[in-house]
Amino acid sequence: MPPRSRSGEASGALKSDSASPGREQPRQRVIEAAIDLLTREGRDAVTTRAVADAAGLQPPAIYRLFGDKDGLLDAVAEHGFATFLAGKHVNPDPPDPIEDLRAGWDVAVEFGLANPALYTLMYADPTRTTSGAFKAGMEVLMGRIRRLAAGGWLRVDEELAAQIIHATARGAVLTWLSLREDRRDPALFTTLRESMVTAVTNQRPAVREAGAAGAARALRAALPEEATLSPAEQHLLTEWLDRLTADG
């Protein structure tokens, strides 16, 4: 089976936002109409005329609100990122940081499986990763990674860990969606998730086992909360720690 929902985090299906006054109300209607067409009939069905008809507007309204079809698709993708972010439950002090990492990975996969057409649109264009909601979601992930580093669990650099976690979740979903149903094996998810955990974390938070690089990563993660060092001292210490983690 695909990863099960944990702590009510998975979105399942997209929910409509409450209508806001003025310009946002027709804008939201258009986005929801586009998502409905995308979900039921695929990306080719999302034309400006079809979306305008479904939203009860004239086609010129689409151009006034979004500029062009690409602008509309960008808005739909941004809505998807925002919906996923709103459905996340973040524990700032999880009892088990590695299990928290697994849970977050599962939630990302579950969202993609529940919203396949939207998820594919969200990640079809690399430039969409510059959206505000996407960046906010990555900050949630970086928070998980920093907690792992501070506890001595992180095995690799924080940035590399984020790339591995994000790539394995996105790759798992897009690979699953690309396969015929008779070729889909749920072991794909658990195998990729556990491979990700093995790649980015230590089995035990033992600084001795991880060596100087592990100690440096743990200290590096705690630096933003350190108030006794001057900015210049923090900068110099960061350079030293980065060198140690690179050597490790």
Tab-separated table of C-alpha atoms in Angstrom, residues 123-217:
chain	number	residue	atom	x	y	z
A	123	TYR	CA	6.576	19.974	-10.658
A	124	ALA	CA	6.504	20.015	-14.470
A	125	ASP	CA	8.269	23.380	-14.657
A	126	PRO	CA	11.390	23.884	-12.491
A	127	THR	CA	10.798	27.642	-12.376
A	128	ARG	CA	7.701	27.082	-10.218
A	129	THR	CA	9.987	26.243	-7.315
A	130	THR	CA	10.517	30.005	-6.951
A	131	SER	CA	6.935	30.411	-5.689
A	132	GLY	CA	6.412	31.725	-2.163
A	133	ALA	CA	4.409	28.699	-1.021
A	134	PHE	CA	7.024	26.272	-2.362
A	135	LYS	CA	9.772	28.139	-0.514
A	136	ALA	CA	7.708	28.105	2.684
A	137	GLY	CA	7.270	24.351	2.339
A	138	MET	CA	11.014	23.919	1.887
A	139	GLU	CA	11.560	25.915	5.081
A	140	VAL	CA	9.422	23.348	6.926
A	141	LEU	CA	11.670	20.633	5.507
A	142	MET	CA	14.811	22.566	6.448
A	143	GLY	CA	13.461	22.826	10.001
A	144	ARG	CA	13.242	19.048	10.187
A	145	ILE	CA	16.765	18.754	8.806
A	146	ARG	CA	18.194	21.275	11.295
A	147	ARG	CA	16.643	19.337	14.187
A	148	LEU	CA	18.333	16.192	12.878
A	149	ALA	CA	21.655	18.034	12.615
A	150	ALA	CA	21.379	19.571	16.077
A	151	GLY	CA	20.766	16.131	17.573
A	152	GLY	CA	23.737	14.580	15.810
A	153	TRP	CA	21.547	12.492	13.503
A	154	LEU	CA	22.416	14.143	10.190
A	155	ARG	CA	24.903	12.254	8.040
A	156	VAL	CA	25.321	14.726	5.164
A	157	ASP	CA	25.274	18.478	4.585
A	158	GLU	CA	21.896	20.136	5.243
A	159	GLU	CA	21.472	21.321	1.655
A	160	LEU	CA	22.303	17.892	0.227
A	161	ALA	CA	19.901	16.280	2.690
A	162	ALA	CA	17.098	18.576	1.483
A	163	GLN	CA	17.835	17.710	-2.126
A	164	ILE	CA	17.828	13.959	-1.421
A	165	ILE	CA	14.589	14.085	0.563
A	166	HIS	CA	12.803	16.237	-1.993
A	167	ALA	CA	14.097	14.279	-4.984
A	168	THR	CA	13.117	10.876	-3.595
A	169	ALA	CA	9.580	11.963	-2.686
A	170	ARG	CA	8.972	13.711	-6.006
A	171	GLY	CA	10.594	10.875	-7.951
A	172	ALA	CA	8.500	8.275	-6.142
A	173	VAL	CA	5.241	10.028	-7.011
A	174	LEU	CA	6.076	10.818	-10.633
A	175	THR	CA	7.420	7.311	-11.251
A	176	TRP	CA	4.293	5.737	-9.734
A	177	LEU	CA	2.024	7.936	-11.864
A	178	SER	CA	3.976	7.057	-15.018
A	179	LEU	CA	3.443	3.308	-14.572
A	180	ARG	CA	0.519	1.225	-15.739
A	181	GLU	CA	-1.618	0.088	-12.825
A	182	ASP	CA	-0.579	-3.539	-13.238
A	183	ARG	CA	3.095	-2.549	-12.846
A	184	ARG	CA	2.685	-0.468	-9.695
A	185	ASP	CA	4.376	-2.030	-6.682
A	186	PRO	CA	3.778	-0.265	-3.335
A	187	ALA	CA	7.229	-1.422	-2.233
A	188	LEU	CA	8.525	1.465	-4.365
A	189	PHE	CA	7.544	3.915	-1.616
A	190	THR	CA	8.941	2.110	1.407
A	191	THR	CA	12.142	1.226	-0.448
A	192	LEU	CA	12.790	4.807	-1.578
A	193	ARG	CA	11.845	6.239	1.803
A	194	GLU	CA	14.146	3.933	3.738
A	195	SER	CA	16.951	4.486	1.222
A	196	MET	CA	16.506	8.221	1.813
A	197	VAL	CA	16.624	7.766	5.598
A	198	THR	CA	19.778	5.666	5.328
A	199	ALA	CA	21.424	8.216	3.036
A	200	VAL	CA	20.821	11.287	5.200
A	201	THR	CA	20.842	10.046	8.816
A	202	ASN	CA	23.085	8.189	11.239
A	203	GLN	CA	21.797	5.059	12.957
A	204	ARG	CA	22.677	6.585	16.331
A	205	PRO	CA	23.259	10.226	17.301
A	206	ALA	CA	26.831	9.430	18.281
A	207	VAL	CA	29.307	12.218	17.539
A	208	ARG	CA	32.159	9.732	17.956
A	209	GLU	CA	30.692	7.481	15.261
A	210	ALA	CA	30.138	10.410	12.897
A	211	GLY	CA	33.575	11.895	13.601
A	212	ALA	CA	34.484	15.568	13.432
A	213	ALA	CA	32.086	16.139	10.544
A	214	GLY	CA	29.133	14.962	12.628
A	215	ALA	CA	30.097	17.179	15.540
A	216	ALA	CA	30.531	20.117	13.156
A	217	ARG	CA	27.086	19.583	11.604
